[in-house]
């Protein structure tokens, strides 16, 4: 039998008061690296992301994505008995992660200063919409609202004022989850040097504004921002989707003048366009994109999608297919690189993508998605509590 290789976070315990996406995405990645993640959920309903939909064999798509390899413990933190259990967990934990509603963690006595005095090695990561302090501190924050506040919507979508478009995935939550993940890893490294825990604070707004660095600097000192250009690039052209004659769509991108010349010669078969004064530099092509698009569409109208891609490949012009979700599930590159695994769940085995950062020294943890409260009894017994007594206490305290 093969011996399982150690993972970077083996022996690290994370207690997470989490819901939705940002904190669960962070803690799932910590679990991928071997951390024990104890997910505290509300009895009866749990993480509200469990109820978003029933698309994955009756389970919610968001929840399946962000919650494998965790232990679910159902605690009503409004009850003193449950708070005592949480206290016992924190005494043995390395990390507390939370993205509760604004002010909720403080009301539970989970401020970093309070916890640091009692548990000096504990790392506390607070994820919120807008961060502590400032007039937005207690403002509710959902992903789409942060996309709006961070300016993402102003550069995404079509050119008309009625053509704003959000990202098709929870980009603000994902950004915050990634910074929480890297922040916790850096705090663990720091603790190795100092012996003490620290506080990591992550705001969704600041996370997404960081990702908006290019359009921000492009609009520096009152300069016009990048124009909304749909699926095309706002300042590089041609770079975006183009229709082929059979009704398919090809995504292509040019980055320099050498590629522009090859594109004209080998793809469009119109070498004279390479020196056309309207198109002889990227800024000219971008300014005259309407005329250039018409020429490209006319050339591609005579070709099937496969023929367009074949010409682009021969000319070594970057290109891609515009895949839907079914095509991504069946993507040959993911299959050929053996990137899919099976994980357990309350609905049976489900496919799960391996974490993108492969490491030659270990295999990532890919354990089941938990049912609500599945590990409550085992964790309570581990701490020396009687599960039946706690359940009775929570029932007595329930409204």
PDB file of C-alpha atoms in Angstrom, residues 85-330:
ATOM      1  CA  UNK A  85     -18.209  24.411  22.535  1.00  0.00           C
ATOM      2  CA  UNK A  86     -16.892  27.063  20.152  1.00  0.00           C
ATOM      3  CA  UNK A  87     -14.548  28.257  22.884  1.00  0.00           C
ATOM      4  CA  UNK A  88     -13.227  24.723  23.284  1.00  0.00           C
ATOM      5  CA  UNK A  89     -12.633  24.469  19.552  1.00  0.00           C
ATOM      6  CA  UNK A  90     -10.758  27.778  19.428  1.00  0.00           C
ATOM      7  CA  UNK A  91      -8.509  26.687  22.281  1.00  0.00           C
ATOM      8  CA  UNK A  92      -7.173  23.933  20.006  1.00  0.00           C
ATOM      9  CA  UNK A  93      -7.419  25.743  16.668  1.00  0.00           C
ATOM     10  CA  UNK A  94      -4.783  27.469  14.582  1.00  0.00           C
ATOM     11  CA  UNK A  95      -7.131  29.669  12.538  1.00  0.00           C
ATOM     12  CA  UNK A  96     -10.535  31.259  13.012  1.00  0.00           C
ATOM     13  CA  UNK A  97     -12.102  32.333   9.710  1.00  0.00           C
ATOM     14  CA  UNK A  98     -15.394  34.223   9.577  1.00  0.00           C
ATOM     15  CA  UNK A  99     -17.540  36.129   7.117  1.00  0.00           C
ATOM     16  CA  UNK A 100     -20.615  36.684   9.264  1.00  0.00           C
ATOM     17  CA  UNK A 101     -22.836  39.721   8.844  1.00  0.00           C
ATOM     18  CA  UNK A 102     -21.245  43.068   9.852  1.00  0.00           C
ATOM     19  CA  UNK A 103     -20.857  43.245  13.629  1.00  0.00           C
ATOM     20  CA  UNK A 104     -21.931  39.645  14.293  1.00  0.00           C
ATOM     21  CA  UNK A 105     -18.458  38.345  15.201  1.00  0.00           C
ATOM     22  CA  UNK A 106     -17.926  41.189  17.680  1.00  0.00           C
ATOM     23  CA  UNK A 107     -21.253  40.434  19.359  1.00  0.00           C
ATOM     24  CA  UNK A 108     -20.062  36.855  19.819  1.00  0.00           C
ATOM     25  CA  UNK A 109     -16.856  38.049  21.500  1.00  0.00           C
ATOM     26  CA  UNK A 110     -14.698  37.047  18.544  1.00  0.00           C
ATOM     27  CA  UNK A 111     -12.703  40.267  18.152  1.00  0.00           C
ATOM     28  CA  UNK A 112      -9.031  39.599  17.483  1.00  0.00           C
ATOM     29  CA  UNK A 113      -7.784  41.564  20.529  1.00  0.00           C
ATOM     30  CA  UNK A 114     -10.036  39.586  22.881  1.00  0.00           C
ATOM     31  CA  UNK A 115      -9.086  36.258  21.336  1.00  0.00           C
ATOM     32  CA  UNK A 116      -5.387  37.096  21.087  1.00  0.00           C
ATOM     33  CA  UNK A 117      -5.197  37.713  24.826  1.00  0.00           C
ATOM     34  CA  UNK A 118      -6.585  34.220  25.458  1.00  0.00           C
ATOM     35  CA  UNK A 119      -5.148  32.302  22.494  1.00  0.00           C
ATOM     36  CA  UNK A 120      -1.898  34.046  21.477  1.00  0.00           C
ATOM     37  CA  UNK A 121      -1.130  31.640  18.612  1.00  0.00           C
ATOM     38  CA  UNK A 122      -4.585  31.860  17.043  1.00  0.00           C
ATOM     39  CA  UNK A 123      -4.790  33.499  13.606  1.00  0.00           C
ATOM     40  CA  UNK A 124      -8.064  35.344  12.997  1.00  0.00           C
ATOM     41  CA  UNK A 125      -9.216  36.099   9.454  1.00  0.00           C
ATOM     42  CA  UNK A 126     -12.175  38.449   9.079  1.00  0.00           C
ATOM     43  CA  UNK A 127     -13.782  38.685   5.630  1.00  0.00           C
ATOM     44  CA  UNK A 128     -16.317  41.445   5.050  1.00  0.00           C
ATOM     45  CA  UNK A 129     -17.821  43.509   2.289  1.00  0.00           C
ATOM     46  CA  UNK A 130     -16.140  46.842   2.977  1.00  0.00           C
ATOM     47  CA  UNK A 131     -13.699  46.320   5.853  1.00  0.00           C
ATOM     48  CA  UNK A 132     -13.651  47.773   9.354  1.00  0.00           C
ATOM     49  CA  UNK A 133     -14.008  51.515   9.809  1.00  0.00           C
ATOM     50  CA  UNK A 134     -15.356  53.999   7.303  1.00  0.00           C
ATOM     51  CA  UNK A 135     -18.967  54.844   6.600  1.00  0.00           C
ATOM     52  CA  UNK A 136     -19.550  51.595   4.672  1.00  0.00           C
ATOM     53  CA  UNK A 137     -18.427  49.309   7.517  1.00  0.00           C
ATOM     54  CA  UNK A 138     -21.887  47.943   8.334  1.00  0.00           C
ATOM     55  CA  UNK A 139     -23.323  48.114   4.822  1.00  0.00           C
ATOM     56  CA  UNK A 140     -24.566  44.790   3.468  1.00  0.00           C
ATOM     57  CA  UNK A 141     -22.430  43.448   0.651  1.00  0.00           C
ATOM     58  CA  UNK A 142     -23.306  40.828  -1.946  1.00  0.00           C
ATOM     59  CA  UNK A 143     -21.182  39.889  -4.931  1.00  0.00           C
ATOM     60  CA  UNK A 144     -23.097  41.866  -7.566  1.00  0.00           C
ATOM     61  CA  UNK A 145     -23.203  44.937  -5.339  1.00  0.00           C
ATOM     62  CA  UNK A 146     -19.422  44.845  -4.902  1.00  0.00           C
ATOM     63  CA  UNK A 147     -18.968  44.404  -8.654  1.00  0.00           C
ATOM     64  CA  UNK A 148     -20.916  47.630  -8.976  1.00  0.00           C
ATOM     65  CA  UNK A 149     -19.092  49.567  -6.222  1.00  0.00           C
ATOM     66  CA  UNK A 150     -15.658  48.463  -7.480  1.00  0.00           C
ATOM     67  CA  UNK A 151     -16.304  49.782 -10.988  1.00  0.00           C
ATOM     68  CA  UNK A 152     -16.323  46.334 -12.563  1.00  0.00           C
ATOM     69  CA  UNK A 153     -19.733  46.887 -14.167  1.00  0.00           C
ATOM     70  CA  UNK A 154     -18.551  50.162 -15.704  1.00  0.00           C
ATOM     71  CA  UNK A 155     -16.044  48.356 -17.932  1.00  0.00           C
ATOM     72  CA  UNK A 156     -17.992  45.136 -18.567  1.00  0.00           C
ATOM     73  CA  UNK A 157     -20.770  44.575 -21.081  1.00  0.00           C
ATOM     74  CA  UNK A 158     -21.774  46.262 -24.297  1.00  0.00           C
ATOM     75  CA  UNK A 159     -21.256  49.892 -25.319  1.00  0.00           C
ATOM     76  CA  UNK A 160     -24.778  51.147 -24.579  1.00  0.00           C
ATOM     77  CA  UNK A 161     -25.865  52.551 -21.230  1.00  0.00           C
ATOM     78  CA  UNK A 162     -28.400  49.724 -20.986  1.00  0.00           C
ATOM     79  CA  UNK A 163     -25.806  47.011 -21.641  1.00  0.00           C
ATOM     80  CA  UNK A 164     -24.048  46.700 -18.284  1.00  0.00           C
ATOM     81  CA  UNK A 165     -23.100  43.088 -17.550  1.00  0.00           C
ATOM     82  CA  UNK A 166     -21.980  41.343 -14.381  1.00  0.00           C
ATOM     83  CA  UNK A 167     -19.400  38.595 -14.354  1.00  0.00           C
ATOM     84  CA  UNK A 168     -21.009  35.199 -14.856  1.00  0.00           C
ATOM     85  CA  UNK A 169     -19.404  33.875 -11.667  1.00  0.00           C
ATOM     86  CA  UNK A 170     -19.023  35.335  -8.163  1.00  0.00           C
ATOM     87  CA  UNK A 171     -15.884  37.292  -8.973  1.00  0.00           C
ATOM     88  CA  UNK A 172     -15.902  39.571  -5.895  1.00  0.00           C
ATOM     89  CA  UNK A 173     -16.405  36.614  -3.550  1.00  0.00           C
ATOM     90  CA  UNK A 174     -13.697  34.662  -5.347  1.00  0.00           C
ATOM     91  CA  UNK A 175     -11.254  37.572  -5.126  1.00  0.00           C
ATOM     92  CA  UNK A 176     -11.877  37.959  -1.392  1.00  0.00           C
ATOM     93  CA  UNK A 177     -11.595  34.203  -0.865  1.00  0.00           C
ATOM     94  CA  UNK A 178      -8.243  34.099  -2.652  1.00  0.00           C
ATOM     95  CA  UNK A 179      -6.829  36.977  -0.581  1.00  0.00           C
ATOM     96  CA  UNK A 180      -8.115  35.370   2.621  1.00  0.00           C
ATOM     97  CA  UNK A 181      -6.446  32.109   1.572  1.00  0.00           C
ATOM     98  CA  UNK A 182      -3.077  33.698   0.801  1.00  0.00           C
ATOM     99  CA  UNK A 183      -3.364  35.960   3.862  1.00  0.00           C
ATOM    100  CA  UNK A 184      -3.868  32.981   6.168  1.00  0.00           C
ATOM    101  CA  UNK A 185      -0.937  31.129   4.593  1.00  0.00           C
ATOM    102  CA  UNK A 186       1.299  34.174   5.136  1.00  0.00           C
ATOM    103  CA  UNK A 187       0.071  34.481   8.739  1.00  0.00           C
ATOM    104  CA  UNK A 188       0.966  30.840   9.362  1.00  0.00           C
ATOM    105  CA  UNK A 189       4.460  31.473   7.986  1.00  0.00           C
ATOM    106  CA  UNK A 190       4.799  34.563  10.172  1.00  0.00           C
ATOM    107  CA  UNK A 191       3.740  32.592  13.243  1.00  0.00           C
ATOM    108  CA  UNK A 192       6.573  30.167  12.603  1.00  0.00           C
ATOM    109  CA  UNK A 193       8.980  33.116  13.032  1.00  0.00           C
ATOM    110  CA  UNK A 194       7.272  35.043  15.835  1.00  0.00           C
ATOM    111  CA  UNK A 195       5.366  32.374  17.731  1.00  0.00           C
ATOM    112  CA  UNK A 196       2.234  34.529  17.725  1.00  0.00           C
ATOM    113  CA  UNK A 197      -0.954  34.677  15.736  1.00  0.00           C
ATOM    114  CA  UNK A 198      -2.105  37.775  13.882  1.00  0.00           C
ATOM    115  CA  UNK A 199      -5.233  39.232  12.327  1.00  0.00           C
ATOM    116  CA  UNK A 200      -5.901  39.031   8.594  1.00  0.00           C
ATOM    117  CA  UNK A 201      -8.593  41.414   7.363  1.00  0.00           C
ATOM    118  CA  UNK A 202      -9.992  41.075   3.859  1.00  0.00           C
ATOM    119  CA  UNK A 203     -12.641  43.260   2.254  1.00  0.00           C
ATOM    120  CA  UNK A 204     -14.478  42.246  -0.895  1.00  0.00           C
ATOM    121  CA  UNK A 205     -14.338  45.837  -2.160  1.00  0.00           C
ATOM    122  CA  UNK A 206     -10.567  46.142  -1.808  1.00  0.00           C
ATOM    123  CA  UNK A 207     -10.029  42.677  -3.285  1.00  0.00           C
ATOM    124  CA  UNK A 208     -11.936  43.485  -6.447  1.00  0.00           C
ATOM    125  CA  UNK A 209     -10.536  47.023  -6.732  1.00  0.00           C
ATOM    126  CA  UNK A 210      -7.059  45.449  -6.716  1.00  0.00           C
ATOM    127  CA  UNK A 211      -8.134  43.334  -9.682  1.00  0.00           C
ATOM    128  CA  UNK A 212      -9.340  46.525 -11.391  1.00  0.00           C
ATOM    129  CA  UNK A 213      -5.790  47.934 -11.500  1.00  0.00           C
ATOM    130  CA  UNK A 214      -5.534  48.094 -15.294  1.00  0.00           C
ATOM    131  CA  UNK A 215      -8.746  50.072 -15.964  1.00  0.00           C
ATOM    132  CA  UNK A 216      -8.041  52.272 -12.922  1.00  0.00           C
ATOM    133  CA  UNK A 217      -4.611  53.305 -14.172  1.00  0.00           C
ATOM    134  CA  UNK A 218      -5.872  53.549 -17.746  1.00  0.00           C
ATOM    135  CA  UNK A 219      -8.289  56.217 -16.441  1.00  0.00           C
ATOM    136  CA  UNK A 220      -5.657  57.904 -14.244  1.00  0.00           C
ATOM    137  CA  UNK A 221      -5.988  61.639 -13.541  1.00  0.00           C
ATOM    138  CA  UNK A 222      -9.334  61.985 -15.255  1.00  0.00           C
ATOM    139  CA  UNK A 223      -8.456  60.207 -18.494  1.00  0.00           C
ATOM    140  CA  UNK A 224     -11.371  58.422 -20.237  1.00  0.00           C
ATOM    141  CA  UNK A 225     -11.881  54.865 -18.941  1.00  0.00           C
ATOM    142  CA  UNK A 226     -11.747  51.798 -21.210  1.00  0.00           C
ATOM    143  CA  UNK A 227     -14.880  51.571 -23.332  1.00  0.00           C
ATOM    144  CA  UNK A 228     -17.218  48.652 -22.717  1.00  0.00           C
ATOM    145  CA  UNK A 229     -16.673  46.286 -25.629  1.00  0.00           C
ATOM    146  CA  UNK A 230     -18.672  43.158 -24.841  1.00  0.00           C
ATOM    147  CA  UNK A 231     -16.511  40.062 -25.203  1.00  0.00           C
ATOM    148  CA  UNK A 232     -13.874  41.975 -27.171  1.00  0.00           C
ATOM    149  CA  UNK A 233     -10.867  43.680 -25.628  1.00  0.00           C
ATOM    150  CA  UNK A 234     -11.500  47.363 -25.039  1.00  0.00           C
ATOM    151  CA  UNK A 235      -8.078  48.619 -26.191  1.00  0.00           C
ATOM    152  CA  UNK A 236      -6.419  45.817 -28.218  1.00  0.00           C
ATOM    153  CA  UNK A 237      -7.835  44.836 -31.622  1.00  0.00           C
ATOM    154  CA  UNK A 238      -8.618  42.400 -33.136  1.00  0.00           C
ATOM    155  CA  UNK A 239      -9.047  40.577 -29.837  1.00  0.00           C
ATOM    156  CA  UNK A 240     -12.428  38.971 -29.276  1.00  0.00           C
ATOM    157  CA  UNK A 241     -15.156  36.828 -30.857  1.00  0.00           C
ATOM    158  CA  UNK A 242     -15.828  36.622 -34.596  1.00  0.00           C
ATOM    159  CA  UNK A 243     -18.518  34.614 -36.414  1.00  0.00           C
ATOM    160  CA  UNK A 244     -17.657  31.951 -38.978  1.00  0.00           C
ATOM    161  CA  UNK A 245     -19.713  31.041 -42.008  1.00  0.00           C
ATOM    162  CA  UNK A 246     -21.301  27.951 -40.413  1.00  0.00           C
ATOM    163  CA  UNK A 247     -22.715  29.895 -37.479  1.00  0.00           C
ATOM    164  CA  UNK A 248     -19.875  29.074 -35.084  1.00  0.00           C
ATOM    165  CA  UNK A 249     -17.825  31.613 -33.172  1.00  0.00           C
ATOM    166  CA  UNK A 250     -14.052  31.855 -32.909  1.00  0.00           C
ATOM    167  CA  UNK A 251     -12.228  33.816 -30.226  1.00  0.00           C
ATOM    168  CA  UNK A 252      -8.881  35.185 -31.376  1.00  0.00           C
ATOM    169  CA  UNK A 253      -6.310  37.646 -30.114  1.00  0.00           C
ATOM    170  CA  UNK A 254      -3.383  39.593 -31.590  1.00  0.00           C
ATOM    171  CA  UNK A 255      -0.759  41.128 -29.311  1.00  0.00           C
ATOM    172  CA  UNK A 256       1.825  42.684 -31.639  1.00  0.00           C
ATOM    173  CA  UNK A 257       2.603  43.859 -35.174  1.00  0.00           C
ATOM    174  CA  UNK A 258       4.307  40.617 -36.199  1.00  0.00           C
ATOM    175  CA  UNK A 259       1.104  38.731 -35.438  1.00  0.00           C
ATOM    176  CA  UNK A 260      -0.948  41.352 -37.301  1.00  0.00           C
ATOM    177  CA  UNK A 261       1.110  40.810 -40.423  1.00  0.00           C
ATOM    178  CA  UNK A 262       0.764  37.014 -40.188  1.00  0.00           C
ATOM    179  CA  UNK A 263      -2.962  37.386 -39.607  1.00  0.00           C
ATOM    180  CA  UNK A 264      -3.346  39.453 -42.780  1.00  0.00           C
ATOM    181  CA  UNK A 265      -1.152  37.179 -44.883  1.00  0.00           C
ATOM    182  CA  UNK A 266      -2.137  33.688 -43.700  1.00  0.00           C
ATOM    183  CA  UNK A 267      -5.616  34.018 -42.190  1.00  0.00           C
ATOM    184  CA  UNK A 268      -7.391  36.778 -44.096  1.00  0.00           C
ATOM    185  CA  UNK A 269      -5.276  36.153 -47.238  1.00  0.00           C
ATOM    186  CA  UNK A 270      -5.173  39.924 -47.673  1.00  0.00           C
ATOM    187  CA  UNK A 271      -1.508  40.903 -47.108  1.00  0.00           C
ATOM    188  CA  UNK A 272      -2.131  44.492 -48.230  1.00  0.00           C
ATOM    189  CA  UNK A 273      -4.134  45.137 -45.025  1.00  0.00           C
ATOM    190  CA  UNK A 274      -0.942  44.844 -42.979  1.00  0.00           C
ATOM    191  CA  UNK A 275       0.195  48.265 -44.183  1.00  0.00           C
ATOM    192  CA  UNK A 276      -3.223  49.868 -44.557  1.00  0.00           C
ATOM    193  CA  UNK A 277      -2.824  53.225 -42.741  1.00  0.00           C
ATOM    194  CA  UNK A 278      -6.093  52.623 -40.882  1.00  0.00           C
ATOM    195  CA  UNK A 279      -4.738  49.444 -39.310  1.00  0.00           C
ATOM    196  CA  UNK A 280      -0.916  49.762 -39.221  1.00  0.00           C
ATOM    197  CA  UNK A 281      -0.693  50.043 -35.396  1.00  0.00           C
ATOM    198  CA  UNK A 282      -2.798  48.699 -32.567  1.00  0.00           C
ATOM    199  CA  UNK A 283      -4.167  52.081 -31.533  1.00  0.00           C
ATOM    200  CA  UNK A 284      -5.283  52.658 -35.148  1.00  0.00           C
ATOM    201  CA  UNK A 285      -6.914  49.225 -35.363  1.00  0.00           C
ATOM    202  CA  UNK A 286      -8.718  49.876 -32.090  1.00  0.00           C
ATOM    203  CA  UNK A 287      -9.916  53.296 -33.262  1.00  0.00           C
ATOM    204  CA  UNK A 288     -11.132  51.817 -36.572  1.00  0.00           C
ATOM    205  CA  UNK A 289     -12.418  48.538 -35.186  1.00  0.00           C
ATOM    206  CA  UNK A 290     -15.789  48.848 -36.906  1.00  0.00           C
ATOM    207  CA  UNK A 291     -14.277  48.874 -40.402  1.00  0.00           C
ATOM    208  CA  UNK A 292     -11.765  46.149 -39.502  1.00  0.00           C
ATOM    209  CA  UNK A 293     -14.430  43.939 -37.973  1.00  0.00           C
ATOM    210  CA  UNK A 294     -16.465  44.147 -41.181  1.00  0.00           C
ATOM    211  CA  UNK A 295     -13.445  42.979 -43.195  1.00  0.00           C
ATOM    212  CA  UNK A 296     -12.749  40.076 -40.832  1.00  0.00           C
ATOM    213  CA  UNK A 297     -16.389  38.983 -40.709  1.00  0.00           C
ATOM    214  CA  UNK A 298     -16.564  39.093 -44.533  1.00  0.00           C
ATOM    215  CA  UNK A 299     -13.456  36.896 -44.824  1.00  0.00           C
ATOM    216  CA  UNK A 300     -14.642  34.405 -42.192  1.00  0.00           C
ATOM    217  CA  UNK A 301     -18.125  34.167 -43.761  1.00  0.00           C
ATOM    218  CA  UNK A 302     -16.628  31.998 -46.491  1.00  0.00           C
ATOM    219  CA  UNK A 303     -15.190  29.505 -43.972  1.00  0.00           C
ATOM    220  CA  UNK A 304     -16.432  26.981 -41.452  1.00  0.00           C
ATOM    221  CA  UNK A 305     -15.340  27.351 -37.832  1.00  0.00           C
ATOM    222  CA  UNK A 306     -12.818  24.505 -38.138  1.00  0.00           C
ATOM    223  CA  UNK A 307     -11.258  26.131 -41.193  1.00  0.00           C
ATOM    224  CA  UNK A 308     -10.850  29.467 -39.395  1.00  0.00           C
ATOM    225  CA  UNK A 309      -9.192  27.745 -36.452  1.00  0.00           C
ATOM    226  CA  UNK A 310      -6.913  25.762 -38.783  1.00  0.00           C
ATOM    227  CA  UNK A 311      -5.707  28.968 -40.453  1.00  0.00           C
ATOM    228  CA  UNK A 312      -5.155  30.635 -37.092  1.00  0.00           C
ATOM    229  CA  UNK A 313      -3.195  27.626 -35.860  1.00  0.00           C
ATOM    230  CA  UNK A 314      -0.974  27.577 -38.973  1.00  0.00           C
ATOM    231  CA  UNK A 315      -0.252  31.283 -38.501  1.00  0.00           C
ATOM    232  CA  UNK A 316       0.343  30.726 -34.770  1.00  0.00           C
ATOM    233  CA  UNK A 317      -2.350  33.251 -33.875  1.00  0.00           C
ATOM    234  CA  UNK A 318      -3.823  32.717 -30.398  1.00  0.00           C
ATOM    235  CA  UNK A 319      -7.370  31.403 -30.566  1.00  0.00           C
ATOM    236  CA  UNK A 320      -9.998  29.575 -28.575  1.00  0.00           C
ATOM    237  CA  UNK A 321     -13.418  28.036 -28.909  1.00  0.00           C
ATOM    238  CA  UNK A 322     -16.325  29.731 -27.146  1.00  0.00           C
ATOM    239  CA  UNK A 323     -17.291  26.775 -24.960  1.00  0.00           C
ATOM    240  CA  UNK A 324     -20.491  26.357 -23.013  1.00  0.00           C
ATOM    241  CA  UNK A 325     -20.565  24.481 -19.704  1.00  0.00           C
ATOM    242  CA  UNK A 326     -21.193  21.111 -21.373  1.00  0.00           C
ATOM    243  CA  UNK A 327     -18.086  21.615 -23.491  1.00  0.00           C
ATOM    244  CA  UNK A 328     -16.020  22.496 -20.417  1.00  0.00           C
ATOM    245  CA  UNK A 329     -17.157  19.321 -18.635  1.00  0.00           C
ATOM    246  CA  UNK A 330     -15.939  17.422 -21.709  1.00  0.00           C
TER     247      UNK A 330
END
